[in-house]
PDB file of C-alpha atoms and ligand atoms in Angstrom:
ATOM      1  CA  MET A   1     -30.875  60.169  -2.265  1.00 84.00           C
ATOM      2  CA  THR A   2     -27.466  60.803  -0.807  1.00 94.00           C
ATOM      3  CA  ILE A   3     -25.593  59.558   2.194  1.00 96.00           C
ATOM      4  CA  ARG A   4     -24.515  62.654   4.095  1.00 97.00           C
ATOM      5  CA  PRO A   5     -21.459  62.995   6.367  1.00 97.00           C
ATOM      6  CA  ILE A   6     -22.259  62.682  10.074  1.00 97.00           C
ATOM      7  CA  VAL A   7     -20.714  65.431  12.187  1.00 97.00           C
ATOM      8  CA  ILE A   8     -18.829  64.506  15.340  1.00 97.00           C
ATOM      9  CA  THR A   9     -19.002  66.032  18.818  1.00 97.00           C
ATOM     10  CA  GLY A  10     -17.410  69.484  18.941  1.00 96.00           C
ATOM     11  CA  ASP A  11     -19.244  70.893  15.940  1.00 97.00           C
ATOM     12  CA  PRO A  12     -21.465  73.791  17.102  1.00 97.00           C
ATOM     13  CA  VAL A  13     -24.476  72.405  15.205  1.00 98.00           C
ATOM     14  CA  LEU A  14     -24.550  69.485  17.672  1.00 98.00           C
ATOM     15  CA  HIS A  15     -24.423  71.751  20.700  1.00 98.00           C
ATOM     16  CA  SER A  16     -27.055  74.370  19.819  1.00 98.00           C
ATOM     17  CA  ARG A  17     -30.836  74.267  19.853  1.00 98.00           C
ATOM     18  CA  ALA A  18     -32.217  73.432  16.406  1.00 98.00           C
ATOM     19  CA  SER A  19     -34.984  75.545  14.850  1.00 98.00           C
ATOM     20  CA  GLU A  20     -38.601  74.577  14.228  1.00 98.00           C
ATOM     21  CA  VAL A  21     -39.365  73.453  10.691  1.00 98.00           C
ATOM     22  CA  THR A  22     -41.588  76.009   8.974  1.00 98.00           C
ATOM     23  CA  ALA A  23     -41.253  74.999   5.302  1.00 97.00           C
ATOM     24  CA  PHE A  24     -42.712  71.570   4.492  1.00 98.00           C
ATOM     25  CA  ASP A  25     -41.265  71.635   1.004  1.00 97.00           C
ATOM     26  CA  GLN A  26     -39.216  69.538  -1.406  1.00 97.00           C
ATOM     27  CA  GLU A  27     -36.015  70.499   0.374  1.00 98.00           C
ATOM     28  CA  LEU A  28     -37.356  69.015   3.609  1.00 98.00           C
ATOM     29  CA  ARG A  29     -38.366  65.820   1.769  1.00 98.00           C
ATOM     30  CA  SER A  30     -34.852  65.507   0.314  1.00 98.00           C
ATOM     31  CA  LEU A  31     -33.320  66.058   3.731  1.00 98.00           C
ATOM     32  CA  VAL A  32     -35.491  63.341   5.281  1.00 98.00           C
ATOM     33  CA  ALA A  33     -34.795  60.893   2.416  1.00 98.00           C
ATOM     34  CA  ASP A  34     -31.061  61.504   2.855  1.00 98.00           C
ATOM     35  CA  MET A  35     -31.365  61.070   6.616  1.00 98.00           C
ATOM     36  CA  PHE A  36     -33.029  57.658   6.181  1.00 98.00           C
ATOM     37  CA  GLU A  37     -30.297  56.580   3.766  1.00 97.00           C
ATOM     38  CA  THR A  38     -27.552  57.880   6.058  1.00 97.00           C
ATOM     39  CA  MET A  39     -29.079  56.176   9.124  1.00 97.00           C
ATOM     40  CA  ASP A  40     -29.375  52.872   7.247  1.00 96.00           C
ATOM     41  CA  ALA A  41     -25.796  53.062   5.974  1.00 95.00           C
ATOM     42  CA  ALA A  42     -24.322  53.954   9.373  1.00 95.00           C
ATOM     43  CA  PRO A  43     -26.135  51.787  10.530  1.00 94.00           C
ATOM     44  CA  GLY A  44     -28.105  53.394  13.342  1.00 94.00           C
ATOM     45  CA  VAL A  45     -31.524  53.217  14.987  1.00 96.00           C
ATOM     46  CA  GLY A  46     -32.019  56.970  14.862  1.00 98.00           C
ATOM     47  CA  LEU A  47     -30.585  60.110  13.311  1.00 98.00           C
ATOM     48  CA  ALA A  48     -31.336  63.781  13.982  1.00 98.00           C
ATOM     49  CA  ALA A  49     -30.923  66.543  11.400  1.00 98.00           C
ATOM     50  CA  PRO A  50     -28.180  68.377  13.366  1.00 98.00           C
ATOM     51  CA  GLN A  51     -26.089  65.208  12.985  1.00 98.00           C
ATOM     52  CA  VAL A  52     -25.927  65.842   9.240  1.00 98.00           C
ATOM     53  CA  GLY A  53     -25.240  69.529   9.882  1.00 98.00           C
ATOM     54  CA  VAL A  54     -28.804  70.798   9.451  1.00 98.00           C
ATOM     55  CA  PRO A  55     -30.090  72.790  12.465  1.00 98.00           C
ATOM     56  CA  LEU A  56     -33.754  71.761  12.159  1.00 98.00           C
ATOM     57  CA  ARG A  57     -36.086  69.912  14.540  1.00 98.00           C
ATOM     58  CA  VAL A  58     -36.347  66.665  12.572  1.00 98.00           C
ATOM     59  CA  PHE A  59     -35.322  63.110  13.354  1.00 98.00           C
ATOM     60  CA  VAL A  60     -35.753  59.683  11.814  1.00 98.00           C
ATOM     61  CA  TYR A  61     -35.790  56.328  13.577  1.00 98.00           C
ATOM     62  CA  ASP A  62     -35.826  52.659  12.678  1.00 97.00           C
ATOM     63  CA  TYR A  63     -36.271  50.145  15.445  1.00 93.00           C
ATOM     64  CA  ASP A  64     -38.350  47.101  16.362  1.00 84.00           C
ATOM     65  CA  ASP A  65     -40.162  47.998  19.588  1.00 76.00           C
ATOM     66  CA  ASP A  66     -40.052  45.741  22.647  1.00 74.00           C
ATOM     67  CA  GLU A  67     -43.089  43.843  21.333  1.00 81.00           C
ATOM     68  CA  GLY A  68     -41.209  43.117  18.092  1.00 84.00           C
ATOM     69  CA  ASN A  69     -43.157  45.521  15.892  1.00 86.00           C
ATOM     70  CA  PRO A  70     -41.007  47.238  13.271  1.00 90.00           C
ATOM     71  CA  ARG A  71     -41.059  51.009  13.700  1.00 92.00           C
ATOM     72  CA  ARG A  72     -39.647  53.389  11.120  1.00 96.00           C
ATOM     73  CA  GLY A  73     -40.508  57.000  10.557  1.00 97.00           C
ATOM     74  CA  VAL A  74     -39.793  60.680  10.768  1.00 98.00           C
ATOM     75  CA  VAL A  75     -40.903  63.160  13.434  1.00 98.00           C
ATOM     76  CA  ILE A  76     -40.847  66.913  12.858  1.00 98.00           C
ATOM     77  CA  ASN A  77     -41.119  69.631  15.534  1.00 98.00           C
ATOM     78  CA  PRO A  78     -41.581  67.063  18.302  1.00 98.00           C
ATOM     79  CA  THR A  79     -42.644  67.518  21.888  1.00 98.00           C
ATOM     80  CA  LEU A  80     -41.579  64.942  24.464  1.00 98.00           C
ATOM     81  CA  GLN A  81     -43.157  64.101  27.802  1.00 98.00           C
ATOM     82  CA  LEU A  82     -40.959  62.027  30.095  1.00 97.00           C
ATOM     83  CA  GLY A  83     -41.999  59.442  32.626  1.00 93.00           C
ATOM     84  CA  PRO A  84     -39.975  59.184  35.850  1.00 94.00           C
ATOM     85  CA  ILE A  85     -36.222  58.541  35.608  1.00 94.00           C
ATOM     86  CA  SER A  86     -34.825  56.166  38.217  1.00 93.00           C
ATOM     87  CA  GLN A  87     -32.043  57.578  40.391  1.00 91.00           C
ATOM     88  CA  GLU A  88     -30.283  54.199  40.493  1.00 93.00           C
ATOM     89  CA  ALA A  89     -26.997  53.631  38.677  1.00 93.00           C
ATOM     90  CA  PRO A  90     -27.489  52.510  35.070  1.00 95.00           C
ATOM     91  CA  ASP A  91     -26.993  48.851  34.203  1.00 93.00           C
ATOM     92  CA  GLU A  92     -23.707  48.380  32.330  1.00 93.00           C
ATOM     93  CA  ASP A  93     -25.164  45.664  30.092  1.00 92.00           C
ATOM     94  CA  THR A  94     -28.741  46.625  29.385  1.00 92.00           C
ATOM     95  CA  GLU A  95     -28.705  50.442  29.600  1.00 95.00           C
ATOM     96  CA  VAL A  96     -25.774  51.240  27.363  1.00 96.00           C
ATOM     97  CA  GLU A  97     -26.199  53.913  24.725  1.00 97.00           C
ATOM     98  CA  GLY A  98     -24.174  54.964  21.679  1.00 97.00           C
ATOM     99  CA  CYS A  99     -24.278  57.886  19.260  1.00 97.00           C
ATOM    100  CA  LEU A 100     -23.277  58.259  15.612  1.00 97.00           C
ATOM    101  CA  SER A 101     -21.804  61.662  16.534  1.00 97.00           C
ATOM    102  CA  PHE A 102     -19.601  60.031  19.181  1.00 96.00           C
ATOM    103  CA  PRO A 103     -18.658  56.992  17.109  1.00 94.00           C
ATOM    104  CA  GLY A 104     -17.041  53.897  18.488  1.00 90.00           C
ATOM    105  CA  GLU A 105     -18.005  54.456  22.126  1.00 91.00           C
ATOM    106  CA  ARG A 106     -20.886  53.366  24.319  1.00 96.00           C
ATOM    107  CA  PHE A 107     -21.731  54.417  27.871  1.00 97.00           C
ATOM    108  CA  PRO A 108     -24.444  53.456  30.372  1.00 97.00           C
ATOM    109  CA  LEU A 109     -27.168  56.017  31.003  1.00 98.00           C
ATOM    110  CA  LYS A 110     -30.471  56.017  32.877  1.00 97.00           C
ATOM    111  CA  ARG A 111     -33.450  57.141  30.834  1.00 97.00           C
ATOM    112  CA  ALA A 112     -37.166  57.421  31.438  1.00 98.00           C
ATOM    113  CA  GLU A 113     -38.852  54.060  30.881  1.00 96.00           C
ATOM    114  CA  ASN A 114     -41.915  55.666  29.277  1.00 97.00           C
ATOM    115  CA  VAL A 115     -42.391  58.704  27.094  1.00 98.00           C
ATOM    116  CA  VAL A 116     -45.096  60.332  25.048  1.00 98.00           C
ATOM    117  CA  LEU A 117     -43.839  61.856  21.816  1.00 98.00           C
ATOM    118  CA  THR A 118     -45.920  64.056  19.554  1.00 98.00           C
ATOM    119  CA  GLY A 119     -45.017  65.887  16.385  1.00 98.00           C
ATOM    120  CA  LEU A 120     -45.742  66.119  12.687  1.00 98.00           C
ATOM    121  CA  ASP A 121     -44.979  63.932   9.696  1.00 98.00           C
ATOM    122  CA  LEU A 122     -43.862  65.174   6.277  1.00 97.00           C
ATOM    123  CA  ASP A 123     -47.481  65.963   5.335  1.00 97.00           C
ATOM    124  CA  GLN A 124     -47.890  68.017   8.525  1.00 98.00           C
ATOM    125  CA  LYS A 125     -50.169  65.325   9.916  1.00 98.00           C
ATOM    126  CA  PRO A 126     -49.952  64.997  13.717  1.00 98.00           C
ATOM    127  CA  VAL A 127     -48.272  61.848  15.051  1.00 97.00           C
ATOM    128  CA  ARG A 128     -48.312  60.609  18.633  1.00 97.00           C
ATOM    129  CA  PHE A 129     -46.460  57.702  20.263  1.00 95.00           C
ATOM    130  CA  GLU A 130     -46.600  56.165  23.697  1.00 95.00           C
ATOM    131  CA  ALA A 131     -43.240  54.421  23.826  1.00 93.00           C
ATOM    132  CA  ASP A 132     -41.423  52.367  26.408  1.00 92.00           C
ATOM    133  CA  GLY A 133     -38.103  50.564  26.784  1.00 92.00           C
ATOM    134  CA  TRP A 134     -35.623  51.030  23.954  1.00 92.00           C
ATOM    135  CA  PHE A 135     -38.141  52.756  21.751  1.00 93.00           C
ATOM    136  CA  ALA A 136     -38.550  55.378  24.504  1.00 95.00           C
ATOM    137  CA  ARG A 137     -34.764  55.628  24.838  1.00 96.00           C
ATOM    138  CA  ILE A 138     -34.319  56.299  21.124  1.00 97.00           C
ATOM    139  CA  PHE A 139     -36.905  59.098  21.248  1.00 98.00           C
ATOM    140  CA  GLN A 140     -35.161  60.685  24.249  1.00 98.00           C
ATOM    141  CA  HIS A 141     -31.754  60.417  22.553  1.00 98.00           C
ATOM    142  CA  GLU A 142     -32.949  61.929  19.257  1.00 98.00           C
ATOM    143  CA  PHE A 143     -35.038  64.618  20.945  1.00 98.00           C
ATOM    144  CA  ASP A 144     -31.969  65.670  22.954  1.00 98.00           C
ATOM    145  CA  HIS A 145     -30.084  66.205  19.686  1.00 98.00           C
ATOM    146  CA  LEU A 146     -32.652  68.851  18.722  1.00 98.00           C
ATOM    147  CA  ASP A 147     -31.929  70.712  21.958  1.00 98.00           C
ATOM    148  CA  GLY A 148     -28.167  70.595  21.398  1.00 98.00           C
ATOM    149  CA  LEU A 149     -27.562  67.789  23.876  1.00 98.00           C
ATOM    150  CA  LEU A 150     -25.574  64.616  23.319  1.00 98.00           C
ATOM    151  CA  TYR A 151     -26.167  61.587  25.537  1.00 98.00           C
ATOM    152  CA  VAL A 152     -22.589  61.982  26.821  1.00 97.00           C
ATOM    153  CA  ASP A 153     -23.656  65.369  28.258  1.00 97.00           C
ATOM    154  CA  ARG A 154     -26.048  63.455  30.524  1.00 97.00           C
ATOM    155  CA  LEU A 155     -23.640  60.803  31.794  1.00 97.00           C
ATOM    156  CA  ALA A 156     -23.008  60.297  35.499  1.00 95.00           C
ATOM    157  CA  GLU A 157     -19.551  59.596  36.888  1.00 95.00           C
ATOM    158  CA  PRO A 158     -17.366  57.704  36.199  1.00 96.00           C
ATOM    159  CA  TYR A 159     -18.664  57.597  32.623  1.00 97.00           C
ATOM    160  CA  LYS A 160     -18.726  61.379  32.260  1.00 96.00           C
ATOM    161  CA  SER A 161     -14.957  61.609  32.863  1.00 97.00           C
ATOM    162  CA  GLU A 162     -14.295  58.603  30.630  1.00 96.00           C
ATOM    163  CA  ALA A 163     -16.150  60.299  27.787  1.00 96.00           C
ATOM    164  CA  LYS A 164     -14.190  63.531  28.306  1.00 96.00           C
ATOM    165  CA  GLU A 165     -10.902  61.636  28.283  1.00 96.00           C
ATOM    166  CA  GLN A 166     -11.955  59.880  25.100  1.00 95.00           C
ATOM    167  CA  ILE A 167     -12.683  63.201  23.389  1.00 95.00           C
ATOM    168  CA  ALA A 168      -9.317  64.628  24.488  1.00 95.00           C
ATOM    169  CA  GLU A 169      -7.458  61.503  23.394  1.00 95.00           C
ATOM    170  CA  ILE A 170      -8.956  61.425  19.905  1.00 94.00           C
ATOM    171  CA  GLY A 171      -8.760  65.209  19.529  1.00 94.00           C
ATOM    172  CA  TRP A 172     -12.496  65.759  19.011  1.00 95.00           C
ATOM    173  CA  GLY A 173     -14.361  68.510  20.827  1.00 92.00           C
ATOM    174  CA  LYS A 174     -13.714  71.136  18.173  1.00 94.00           C
ATOM    175  CA  PRO A 175     -15.448  71.813  14.848  1.00 95.00           C
ATOM    176  CA  GLY A 176     -14.525  70.062  11.640  1.00 93.00           C
ATOM    177  CA  PHE A 177     -14.786  66.339  12.381  1.00 95.00           C
ATOM    178  CA  SER A 178     -17.199  64.115  10.485  1.00 96.00           C
ATOM    179  CA  TRP A 179     -17.409  60.635   9.008  1.00 95.00           C
ATOM    180  CA  LEU A 180     -19.160  59.213   5.975  1.00 95.00           C
ATOM    181  CA  PRO A 181     -21.169  55.991   6.473  1.00 94.00           C
ATOM    182  CA  GLY A 182     -20.258  53.390   3.874  1.00 86.00           C
ATOM    183  CA  ARG A 183     -16.820  54.875   3.331  1.00 80.00           C
ATOM    184  CA  ASP A 184     -15.220  55.528   6.701  1.00 76.00           C
ATOM    185  CA  ASP A 185     -14.800  52.466   8.853  1.00 61.00           C
ATOM    186  CA  LEU A 186     -16.343  53.636  12.093  1.00 55.00           C
ATOM    187  CA  GLU A 187     -19.070  52.305  14.289  1.00 47.00           C
ATOM    188  CA  GLY A 188     -21.352  54.021  16.724  1.00 42.00           C
TER     189      GLY A 188
HETATM  190 ZN1   ZN B 201     -26.913  60.508  18.791  1.00 75.46          ZN
END
């Protein structure tokens, strides 16, 4: 297994729709093993394949759900059904999100409280989750990655402008930026 570099906002792979997985082969297994190792090293609670530069509809997650049950797995070719999203302003303490492809920053964002996620595992066996709270948020965040969306693309003002300023200040927003968990000292 290998820790792979995580690409940063501006790279086209993060801003394009990823393709369905059609080959459930050894290459896919290696990718998923590397994604788990990369997520753990980051550390993060989720990682989508485009974040390691691979435009496929795959993500991994590792999170204890709101009932305290440890959840760790991979979902391939997912579908996501969203519950209602409140139109209220997001809470700046409890609804703050971060992204390994926008490292070092966190912004508040409203998400659906409940989702239903379906997809396949590595053996092409169907999986289905009814998730709520943070577990639901992680699924929405990772699913967005597969459609070429970062959570910062969904921010409301004033956070949207703050994120844009941040990108301009650091010089991101164009291809070629990445960081390597375990070597580069970044958080996100
Ligand atoms: Zn992310």
